[in-house]
mmCIF file of C-alpha atoms in Angstrom:
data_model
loop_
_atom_site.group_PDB
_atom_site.id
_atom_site.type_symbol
_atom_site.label_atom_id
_atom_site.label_comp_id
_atom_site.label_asym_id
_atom_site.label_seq_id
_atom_site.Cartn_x
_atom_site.Cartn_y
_atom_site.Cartn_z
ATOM 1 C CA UNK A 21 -25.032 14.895 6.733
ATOM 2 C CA UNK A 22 -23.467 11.842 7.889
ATOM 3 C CA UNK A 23 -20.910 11.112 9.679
ATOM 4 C CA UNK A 24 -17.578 9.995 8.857
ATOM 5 C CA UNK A 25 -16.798 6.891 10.214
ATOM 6 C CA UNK A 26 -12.912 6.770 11.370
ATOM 7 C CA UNK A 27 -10.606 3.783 8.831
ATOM 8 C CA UNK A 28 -7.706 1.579 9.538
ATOM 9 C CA UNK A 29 -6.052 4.546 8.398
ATOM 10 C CA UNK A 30 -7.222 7.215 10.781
ATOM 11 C CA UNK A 31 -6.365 4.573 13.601
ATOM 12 C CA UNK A 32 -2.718 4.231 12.261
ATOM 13 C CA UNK A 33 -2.458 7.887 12.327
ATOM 14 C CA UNK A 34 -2.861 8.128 16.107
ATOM 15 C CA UNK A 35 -0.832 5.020 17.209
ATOM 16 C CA UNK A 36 2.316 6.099 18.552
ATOM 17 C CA UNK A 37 2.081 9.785 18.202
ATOM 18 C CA UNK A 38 4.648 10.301 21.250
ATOM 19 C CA UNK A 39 6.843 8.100 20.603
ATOM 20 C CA UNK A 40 7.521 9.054 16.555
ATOM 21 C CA UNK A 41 9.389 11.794 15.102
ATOM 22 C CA UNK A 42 7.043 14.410 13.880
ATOM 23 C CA UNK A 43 6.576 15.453 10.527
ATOM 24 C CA UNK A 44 5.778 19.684 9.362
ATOM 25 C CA UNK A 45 2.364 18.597 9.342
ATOM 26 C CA UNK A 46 1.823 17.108 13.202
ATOM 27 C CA UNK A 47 1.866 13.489 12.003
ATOM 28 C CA UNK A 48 4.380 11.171 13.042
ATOM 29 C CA UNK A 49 6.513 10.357 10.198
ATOM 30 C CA UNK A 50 5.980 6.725 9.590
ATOM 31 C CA UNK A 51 2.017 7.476 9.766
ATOM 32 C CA UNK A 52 2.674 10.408 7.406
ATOM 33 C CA UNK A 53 4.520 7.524 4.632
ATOM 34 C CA UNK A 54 1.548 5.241 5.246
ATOM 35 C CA UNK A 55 -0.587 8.004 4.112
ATOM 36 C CA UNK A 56 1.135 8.706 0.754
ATOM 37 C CA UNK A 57 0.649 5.039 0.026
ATOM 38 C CA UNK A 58 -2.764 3.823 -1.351
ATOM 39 C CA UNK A 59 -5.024 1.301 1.072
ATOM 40 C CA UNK A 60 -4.073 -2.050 0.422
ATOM 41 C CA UNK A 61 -6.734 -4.533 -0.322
ATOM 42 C CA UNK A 62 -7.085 -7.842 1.474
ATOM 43 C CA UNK A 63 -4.888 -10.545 0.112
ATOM 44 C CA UNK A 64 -2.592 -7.907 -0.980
ATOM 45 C CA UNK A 65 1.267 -8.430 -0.840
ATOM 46 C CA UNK A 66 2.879 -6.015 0.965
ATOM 47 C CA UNK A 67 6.695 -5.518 0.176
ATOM 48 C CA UNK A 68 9.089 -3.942 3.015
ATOM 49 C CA UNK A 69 12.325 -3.070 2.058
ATOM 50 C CA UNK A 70 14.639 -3.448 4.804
ATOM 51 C CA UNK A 71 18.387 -2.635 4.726
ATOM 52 C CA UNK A 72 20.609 -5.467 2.831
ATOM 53 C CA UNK A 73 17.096 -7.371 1.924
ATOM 54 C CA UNK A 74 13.137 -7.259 1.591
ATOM 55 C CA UNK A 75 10.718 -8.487 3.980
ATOM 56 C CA UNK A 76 6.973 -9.774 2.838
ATOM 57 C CA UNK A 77 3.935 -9.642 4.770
ATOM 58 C CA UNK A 78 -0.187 -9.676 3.368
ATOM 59 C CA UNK A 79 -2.632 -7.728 3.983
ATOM 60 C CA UNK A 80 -5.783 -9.082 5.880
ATOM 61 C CA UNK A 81 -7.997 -5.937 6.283
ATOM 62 C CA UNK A 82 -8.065 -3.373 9.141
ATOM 63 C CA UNK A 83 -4.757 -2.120 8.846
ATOM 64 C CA UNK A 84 -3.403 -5.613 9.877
ATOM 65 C CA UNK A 85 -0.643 -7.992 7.900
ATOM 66 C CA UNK A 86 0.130 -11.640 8.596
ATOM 67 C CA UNK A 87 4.102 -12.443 8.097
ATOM 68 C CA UNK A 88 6.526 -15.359 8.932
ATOM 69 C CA UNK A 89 8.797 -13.513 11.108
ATOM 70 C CA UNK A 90 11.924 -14.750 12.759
ATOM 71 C CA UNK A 91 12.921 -13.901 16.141
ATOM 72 C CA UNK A 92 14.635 -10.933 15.694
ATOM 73 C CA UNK A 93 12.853 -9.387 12.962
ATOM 74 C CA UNK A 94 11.456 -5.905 14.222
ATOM 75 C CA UNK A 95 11.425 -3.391 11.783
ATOM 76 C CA UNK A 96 14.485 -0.835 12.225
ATOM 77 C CA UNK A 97 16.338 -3.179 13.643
ATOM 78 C CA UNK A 98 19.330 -2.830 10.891
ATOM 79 C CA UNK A 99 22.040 -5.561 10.826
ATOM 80 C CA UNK A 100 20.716 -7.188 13.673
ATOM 81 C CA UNK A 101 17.410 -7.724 11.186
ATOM 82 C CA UNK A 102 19.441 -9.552 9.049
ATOM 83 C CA UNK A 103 20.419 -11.913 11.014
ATOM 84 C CA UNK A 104 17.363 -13.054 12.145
ATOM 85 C CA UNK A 105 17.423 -14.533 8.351
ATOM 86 C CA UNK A 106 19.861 -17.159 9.637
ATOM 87 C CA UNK A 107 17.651 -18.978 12.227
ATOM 88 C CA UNK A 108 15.625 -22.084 11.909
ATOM 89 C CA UNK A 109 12.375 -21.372 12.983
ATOM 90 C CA UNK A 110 10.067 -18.412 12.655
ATOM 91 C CA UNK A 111 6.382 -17.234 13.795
ATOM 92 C CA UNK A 112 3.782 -15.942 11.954
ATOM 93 C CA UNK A 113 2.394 -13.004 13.626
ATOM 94 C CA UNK A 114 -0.106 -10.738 12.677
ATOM 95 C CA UNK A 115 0.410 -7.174 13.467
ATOM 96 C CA UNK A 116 -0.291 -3.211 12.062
ATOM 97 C CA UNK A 117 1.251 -2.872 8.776
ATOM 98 C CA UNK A 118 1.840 0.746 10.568
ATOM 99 C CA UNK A 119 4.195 -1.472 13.402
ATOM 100 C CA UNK A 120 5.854 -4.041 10.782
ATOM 101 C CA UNK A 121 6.497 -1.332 8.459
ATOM 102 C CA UNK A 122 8.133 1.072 11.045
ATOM 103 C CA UNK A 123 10.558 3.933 9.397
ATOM 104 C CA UNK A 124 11.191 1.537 6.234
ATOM 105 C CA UNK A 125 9.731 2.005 2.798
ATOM 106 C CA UNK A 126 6.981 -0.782 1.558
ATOM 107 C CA UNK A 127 5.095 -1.092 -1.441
ATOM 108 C CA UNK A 128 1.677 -3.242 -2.516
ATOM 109 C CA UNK A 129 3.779 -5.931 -5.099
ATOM 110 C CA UNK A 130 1.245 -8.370 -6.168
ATOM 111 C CA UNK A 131 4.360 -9.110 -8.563
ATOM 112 C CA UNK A 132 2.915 -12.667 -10.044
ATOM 113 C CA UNK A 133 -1.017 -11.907 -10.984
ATOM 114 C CA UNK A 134 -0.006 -12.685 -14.145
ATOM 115 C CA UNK A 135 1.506 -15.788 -13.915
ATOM 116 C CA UNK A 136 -1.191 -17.303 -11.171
ATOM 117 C CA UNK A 137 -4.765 -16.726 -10.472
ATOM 118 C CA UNK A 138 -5.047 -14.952 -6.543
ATOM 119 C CA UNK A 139 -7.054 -17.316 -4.728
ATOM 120 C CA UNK A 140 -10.035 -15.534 -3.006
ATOM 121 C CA UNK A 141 -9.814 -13.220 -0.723
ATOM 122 C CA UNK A 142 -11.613 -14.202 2.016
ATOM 123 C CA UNK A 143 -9.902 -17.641 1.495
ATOM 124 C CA UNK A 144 -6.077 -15.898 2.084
ATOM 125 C CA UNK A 145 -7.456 -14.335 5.044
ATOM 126 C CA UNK A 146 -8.736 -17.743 6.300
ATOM 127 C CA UNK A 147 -5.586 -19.413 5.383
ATOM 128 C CA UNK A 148 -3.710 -16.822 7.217
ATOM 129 C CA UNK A 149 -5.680 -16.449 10.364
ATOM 130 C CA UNK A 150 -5.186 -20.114 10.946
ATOM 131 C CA UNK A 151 -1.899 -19.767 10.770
ATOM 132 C CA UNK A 152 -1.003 -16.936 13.340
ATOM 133 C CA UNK A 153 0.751 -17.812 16.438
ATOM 134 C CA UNK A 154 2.231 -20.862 14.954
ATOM 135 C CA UNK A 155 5.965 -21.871 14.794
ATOM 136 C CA UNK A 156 7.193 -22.818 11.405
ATOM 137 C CA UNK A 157 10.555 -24.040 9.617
ATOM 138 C CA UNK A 158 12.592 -20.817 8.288
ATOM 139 C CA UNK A 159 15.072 -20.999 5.458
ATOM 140 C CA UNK A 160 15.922 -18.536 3.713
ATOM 141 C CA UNK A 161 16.238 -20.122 0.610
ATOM 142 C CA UNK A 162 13.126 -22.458 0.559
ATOM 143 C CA UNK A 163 10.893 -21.261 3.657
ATOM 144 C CA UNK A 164 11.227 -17.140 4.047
ATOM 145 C CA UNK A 165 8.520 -14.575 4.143
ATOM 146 C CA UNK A 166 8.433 -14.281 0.516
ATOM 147 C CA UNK A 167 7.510 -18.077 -0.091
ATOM 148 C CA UNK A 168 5.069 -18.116 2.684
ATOM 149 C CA UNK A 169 2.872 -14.905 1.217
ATOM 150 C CA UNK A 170 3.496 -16.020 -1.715
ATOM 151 C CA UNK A 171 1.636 -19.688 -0.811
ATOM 152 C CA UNK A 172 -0.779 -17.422 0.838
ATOM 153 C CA UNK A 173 -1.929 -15.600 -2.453
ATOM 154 C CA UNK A 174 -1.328 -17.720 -4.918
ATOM 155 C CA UNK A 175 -1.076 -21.677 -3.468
ATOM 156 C CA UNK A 176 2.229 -21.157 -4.909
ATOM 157 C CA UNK A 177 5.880 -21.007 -2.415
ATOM 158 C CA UNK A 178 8.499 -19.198 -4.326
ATOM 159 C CA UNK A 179 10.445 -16.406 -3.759
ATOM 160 C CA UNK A 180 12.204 -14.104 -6.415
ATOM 161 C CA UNK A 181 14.564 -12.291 -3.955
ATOM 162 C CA UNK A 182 16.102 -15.726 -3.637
ATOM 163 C CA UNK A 183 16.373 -16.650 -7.395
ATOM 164 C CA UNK A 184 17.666 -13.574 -7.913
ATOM 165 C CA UNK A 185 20.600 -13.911 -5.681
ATOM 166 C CA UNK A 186 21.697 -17.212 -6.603
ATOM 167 C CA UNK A 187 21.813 -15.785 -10.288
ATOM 168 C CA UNK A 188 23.913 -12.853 -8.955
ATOM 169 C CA UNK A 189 26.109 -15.075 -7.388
ATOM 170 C CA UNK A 190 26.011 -17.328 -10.463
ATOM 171 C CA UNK A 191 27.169 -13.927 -12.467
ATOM 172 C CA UNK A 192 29.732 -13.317 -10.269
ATOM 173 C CA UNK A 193 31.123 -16.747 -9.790
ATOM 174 C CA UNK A 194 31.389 -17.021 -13.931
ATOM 175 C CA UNK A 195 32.902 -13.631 -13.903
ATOM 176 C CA UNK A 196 35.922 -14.653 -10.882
ATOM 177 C CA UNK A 197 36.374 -17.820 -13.277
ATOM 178 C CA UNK A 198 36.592 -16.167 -16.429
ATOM 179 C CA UNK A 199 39.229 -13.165 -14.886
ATOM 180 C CA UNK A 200 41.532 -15.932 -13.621
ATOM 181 C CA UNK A 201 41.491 -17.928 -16.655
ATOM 182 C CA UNK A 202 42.384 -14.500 -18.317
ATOM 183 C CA UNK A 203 44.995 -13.945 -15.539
ATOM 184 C CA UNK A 204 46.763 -17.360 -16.290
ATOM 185 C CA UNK A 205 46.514 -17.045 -20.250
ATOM 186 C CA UNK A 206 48.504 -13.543 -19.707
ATOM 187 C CA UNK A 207 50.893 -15.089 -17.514
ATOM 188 C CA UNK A 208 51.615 -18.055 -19.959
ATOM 189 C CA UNK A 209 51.911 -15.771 -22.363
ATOM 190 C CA UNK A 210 53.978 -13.133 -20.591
ATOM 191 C CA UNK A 211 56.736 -16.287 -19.404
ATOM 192 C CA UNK A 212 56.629 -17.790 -23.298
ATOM 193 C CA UNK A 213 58.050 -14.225 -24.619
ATOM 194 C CA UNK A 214 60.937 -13.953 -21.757
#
């Protein structure tokens, strides 16, 4: 019989054991969440959801994820989280998916394999690697977490969270117009009858 040899997993599982609420089971909670959720593979998106917005990170084997992080961003850290979306510069750090994750939900989104070929793994992990510990421009619009995975995986920056809310805003902004056009017509119309 041979022996089973302990995972990234198993290792997530005891970090922090003290320090995390427990679940029924003996687990701390966020190790118990990281066990409902499949194994990522290498080169695998990994999408966090923060409050107010999502953070990106990718998976590089070992329980490990490489991420453009601004200064503040820590997972839990709420509002103050968000903010750290406003700075100029950010570092890309690799850490424990188990750590970056903390109490929020994630998910594996590789969200564009259909629209661009994955470049090999072994060549996102080299890409990555060479990239941890260095300081890089931040914008949210054109430089954010999402963009730089996204280049990771796919040689191709974009970010959907982005697009999505300058479409919102878009909505909205068409919507404000068309209600005060309405709003003068009525008036017009309401001073034409007296």
């Amino acid at each position: 019989m041979q022996d089973s040899i302990p995972g990234p997993w198993d290792q997530q599982r005891e970090l922090k054991a003290d320090t995390q609420p427990l679940s029924h089971s003996g687990i701390p909670l966020t190790a118990f969440l990281l066990i409902l959720q499949p194994e990522p593979k290498v080169g695998d998106l990994i999408e966090i959801f923060r409050p107010f917005y999502r953070h990106w990170a990718i998976y590089v084997g070992d329980g490990y994820v490489v991420h453009l992080a601004p200064p503040s961003e820590v997972a839990g850290a709420g509002a103050a989280s968000v903010m750290s979306t406003l700075t100029e510069k950010a570092v890309v750090k690799k850490e424990l998916l188990y750590d970056v994750v903390g109490r929020d939900k994630y998910q594996i989104n590789n969200k564009h394999d259909d629209k661009y070929s994955p470049l090999p793994p072994s060549k996102i992990v080299q890409r990555a690697e060479e990239l941890v510990g260095q300081e890089l421009p931040y914008s949210l619009p054109c430089e954010n977490c999402e963009h730089f995975v996204n280049e990771l995986r796919y040689g191709v920056a974009r970010s959907d969270q982005v697009r999505d809310a300058v479409m919102a805003a878009g909505i909205a902004g068409v919507g404000l117009a068309a209600m005060g056009l309405i709003g003068v017509m009525f008036s017009r119309n309401k001073r034409q009858k007296q």
